[in-house]
C-alpha atoms as one frame of an Amber mdcrd trajectory, in Angstrom:
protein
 -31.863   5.035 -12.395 -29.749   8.544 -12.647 -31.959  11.469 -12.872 -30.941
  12.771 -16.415 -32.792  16.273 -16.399 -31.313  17.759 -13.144 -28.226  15.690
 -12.207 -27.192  14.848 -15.946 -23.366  16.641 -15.470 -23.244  13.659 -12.721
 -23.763  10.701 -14.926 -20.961   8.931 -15.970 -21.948   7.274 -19.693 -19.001
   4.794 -19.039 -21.084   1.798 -18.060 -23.829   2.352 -20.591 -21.712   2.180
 -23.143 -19.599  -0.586 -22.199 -23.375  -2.888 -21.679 -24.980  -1.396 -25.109
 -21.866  -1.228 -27.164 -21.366  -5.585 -26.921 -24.661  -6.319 -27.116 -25.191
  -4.617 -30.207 -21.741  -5.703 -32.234 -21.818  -9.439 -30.523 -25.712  -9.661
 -31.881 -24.652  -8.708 -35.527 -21.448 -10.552 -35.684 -23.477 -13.783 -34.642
 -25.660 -13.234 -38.002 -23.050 -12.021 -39.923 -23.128 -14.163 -42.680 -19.395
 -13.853 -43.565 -17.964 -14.185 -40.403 -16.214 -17.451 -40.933 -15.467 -17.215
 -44.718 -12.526 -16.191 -46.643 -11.448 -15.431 -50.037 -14.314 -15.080 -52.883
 -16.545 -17.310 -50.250 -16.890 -14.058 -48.382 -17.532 -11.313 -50.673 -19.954
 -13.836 -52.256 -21.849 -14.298 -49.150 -21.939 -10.908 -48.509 -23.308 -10.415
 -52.088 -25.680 -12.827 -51.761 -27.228 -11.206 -48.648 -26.840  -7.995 -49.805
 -30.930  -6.823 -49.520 -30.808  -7.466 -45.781 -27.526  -6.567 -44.512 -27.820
  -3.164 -44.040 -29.511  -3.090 -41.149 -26.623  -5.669 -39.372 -24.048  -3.152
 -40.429 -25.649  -0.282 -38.622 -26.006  -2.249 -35.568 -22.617  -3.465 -35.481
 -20.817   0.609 -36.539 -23.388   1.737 -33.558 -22.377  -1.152 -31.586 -18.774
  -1.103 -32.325 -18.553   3.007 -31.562 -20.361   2.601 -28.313 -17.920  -0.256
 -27.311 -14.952   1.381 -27.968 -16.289   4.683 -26.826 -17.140   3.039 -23.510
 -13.578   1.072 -22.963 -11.957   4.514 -24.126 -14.012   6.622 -21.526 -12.807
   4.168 -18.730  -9.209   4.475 -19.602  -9.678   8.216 -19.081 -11.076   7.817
 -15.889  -8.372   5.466 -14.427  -5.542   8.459 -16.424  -7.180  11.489 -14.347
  -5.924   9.392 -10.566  -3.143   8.126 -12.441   0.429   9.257 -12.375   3.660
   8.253 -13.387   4.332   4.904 -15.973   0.817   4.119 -15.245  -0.303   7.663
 -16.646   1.961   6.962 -19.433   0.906   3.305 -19.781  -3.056   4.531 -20.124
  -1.770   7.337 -22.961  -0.687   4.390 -25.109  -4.053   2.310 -24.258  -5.764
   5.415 -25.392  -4.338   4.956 -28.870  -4.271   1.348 -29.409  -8.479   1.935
 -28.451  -8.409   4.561 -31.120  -6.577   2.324 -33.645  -9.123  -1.249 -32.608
 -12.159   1.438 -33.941 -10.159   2.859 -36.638  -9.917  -0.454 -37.529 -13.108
  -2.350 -36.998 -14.592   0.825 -39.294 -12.780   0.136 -41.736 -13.410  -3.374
 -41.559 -17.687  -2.521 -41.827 -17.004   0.070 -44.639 -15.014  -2.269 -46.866
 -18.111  -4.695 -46.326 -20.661  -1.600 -47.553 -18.349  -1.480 -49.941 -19.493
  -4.922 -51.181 -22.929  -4.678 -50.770 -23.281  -0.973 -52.815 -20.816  -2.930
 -55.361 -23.851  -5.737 -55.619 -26.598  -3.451 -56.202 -24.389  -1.388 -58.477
 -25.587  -2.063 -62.527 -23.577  -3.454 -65.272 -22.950  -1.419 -68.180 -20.279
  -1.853 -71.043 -21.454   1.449 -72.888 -22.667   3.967 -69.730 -18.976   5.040
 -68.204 -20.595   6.576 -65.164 -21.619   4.713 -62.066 -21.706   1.338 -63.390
 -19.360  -1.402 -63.941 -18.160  -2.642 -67.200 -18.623  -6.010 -66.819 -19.363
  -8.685 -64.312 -15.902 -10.105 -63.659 -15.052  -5.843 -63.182 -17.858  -6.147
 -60.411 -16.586  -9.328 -58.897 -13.364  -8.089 -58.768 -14.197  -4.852 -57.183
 -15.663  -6.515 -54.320 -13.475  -8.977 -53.749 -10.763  -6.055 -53.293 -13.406
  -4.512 -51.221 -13.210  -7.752 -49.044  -9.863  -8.356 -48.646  -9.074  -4.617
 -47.702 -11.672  -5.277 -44.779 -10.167  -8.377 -43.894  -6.209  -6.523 -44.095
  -7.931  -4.013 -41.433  -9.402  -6.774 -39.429  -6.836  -8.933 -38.906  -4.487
  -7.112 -36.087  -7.313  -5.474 -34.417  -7.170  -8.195 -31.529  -3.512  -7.410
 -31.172  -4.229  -3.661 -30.432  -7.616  -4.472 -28.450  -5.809  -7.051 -26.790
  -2.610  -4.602 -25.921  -5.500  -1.800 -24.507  -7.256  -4.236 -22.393  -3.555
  -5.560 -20.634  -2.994  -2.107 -19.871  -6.237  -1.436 -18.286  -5.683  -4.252
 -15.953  -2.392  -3.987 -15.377  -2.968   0.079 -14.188  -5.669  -1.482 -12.547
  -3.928  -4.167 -10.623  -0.581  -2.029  -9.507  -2.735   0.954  -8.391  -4.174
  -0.747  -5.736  -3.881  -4.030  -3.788  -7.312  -5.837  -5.056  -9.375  -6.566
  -2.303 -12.372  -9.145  -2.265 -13.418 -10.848  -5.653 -14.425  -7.145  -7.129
 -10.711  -6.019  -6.631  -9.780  -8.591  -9.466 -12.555  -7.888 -12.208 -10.257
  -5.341 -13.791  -6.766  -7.152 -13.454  -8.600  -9.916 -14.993  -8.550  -8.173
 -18.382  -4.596  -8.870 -19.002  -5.528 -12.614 -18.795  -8.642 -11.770 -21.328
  -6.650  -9.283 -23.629  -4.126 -12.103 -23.683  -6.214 -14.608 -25.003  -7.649
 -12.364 -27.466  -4.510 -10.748 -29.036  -3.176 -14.557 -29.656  -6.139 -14.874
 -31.913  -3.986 -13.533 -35.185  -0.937 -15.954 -34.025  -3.062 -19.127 -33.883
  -4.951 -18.155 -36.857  -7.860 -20.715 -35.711 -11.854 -19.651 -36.878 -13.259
 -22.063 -33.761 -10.479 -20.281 -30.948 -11.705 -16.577 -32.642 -15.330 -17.826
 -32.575 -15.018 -18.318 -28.534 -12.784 -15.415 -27.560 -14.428 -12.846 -29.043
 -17.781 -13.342 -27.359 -15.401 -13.994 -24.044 -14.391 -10.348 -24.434 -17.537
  -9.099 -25.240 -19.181 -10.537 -22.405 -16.412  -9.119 -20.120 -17.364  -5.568
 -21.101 -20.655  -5.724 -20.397 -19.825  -7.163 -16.649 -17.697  -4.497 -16.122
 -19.876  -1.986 -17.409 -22.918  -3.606 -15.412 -20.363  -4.051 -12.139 -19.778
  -0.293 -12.752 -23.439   0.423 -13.205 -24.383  -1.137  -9.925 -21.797   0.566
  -7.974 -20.086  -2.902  -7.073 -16.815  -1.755  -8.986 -15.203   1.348  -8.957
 -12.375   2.611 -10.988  -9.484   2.219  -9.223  -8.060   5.434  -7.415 -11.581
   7.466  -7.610 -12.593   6.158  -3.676
């Protein structure tokens, strides 16, 4: 374990964040009770659930910050031994990472959204804080929903686009060597899968490839962590 108090300038936070970041978001998005629901289905079931979510939504925003923190920190180490298209190449991953969190944040907040909307009162005479009537409140979160879902829905595409780069930069830096030299390069195969997820449009493919990718990021982060992988060019 790295000595935090007198080598802390030393420690990269790279790998922590790319282990703690997955577990977190995969563990909330396997009791998120909407996950596979669309429509009023989904705003209901996030209604109906709406005393005990909270704590599942600050898991996932932690878990989905750390994540993207993590993958974001690693594309800035492969930029500073970059040059060249690949330089340029790891410029645009570092936006389409930015846009996957913009994204998945405002996917969560559209979902608080719903839940404050639940536990929100009814009032046809009180103007202030309170909704008219029920069908006002039901409609209100079912906007709520659907914006979420809007922000959702091409996040795999830009994740997706981030992770080819990575492992393409990582794969035409240097010649891999070993079964360690292809860990990285292996993420265009992965971000493929993943940014197809939109285009096939299929719950059961999404519900397998998204645990696929988190699982990835917490090898490489663990890889990294043990010193078995190394980002390419910092030898």
């Amino acid at each position: 374990m790295p000595n935090f108090m007198s080598n802390g300038s030393d420690t990269s936070l790279t790998p922590y964040m790319l282990i703690a970041g997955p577990i977190l978001l995969m563990g909330a998005f396997i009791l998120w009770p909407a996950a596979d629901y669309v429509g009023t289905r989904g705003s209901d079931s996030l209604a109906q659930e709406a005393d005990t979510l909270m704590p599942l939504l600050i898991a996932a925003s932690l878990g989905t910050m750390v994540m993207f923190g993590g993958l974001y920190l690693l594309n800035s180490e492969m930029m500073v031994n970059a040059d060249g298209m690949n330089k340029q190449l790891l410029t645009v991953g570092s936006i389409l990472i930015i846009a996957s969190l913009v994204a998945f944040i405002m996917g969560m907040g559209s979902n608080v959204s719903v839940i404050n909307a639940e536990n929100t009162d009814i009032d046809a005479v009180d103007p202030v804080g309170t909704y008219e009537t029920e069908a006002d409140q039901k409609d209100s979160q079912q906007n709520y929903f659907d914006t979420g879902s809007t922000a959702w829905q091409m996040s795999p595409v830009t994740w997706g686009l981030a992770m080819i780069i990575i492992g393409f930069v990582a794969f035409s830096s240097q010649r891999p060597e070993g079964a360690m030299g292809f860990v990285l390069p292996s993420l265009m195969a992965v971000g493929t899968a993943f940014l197809a997820a939109p285009i096939l449009n299929e719950p059961s493919f999404f519900n397998i490839i998204f645990p696929v990718v988190m699982i990835f990021h917490i090898i490489i982060g663990g890889l990294l962590l043990s010193g078995n992988l190394v980002v390419p060019g910092s030898e």
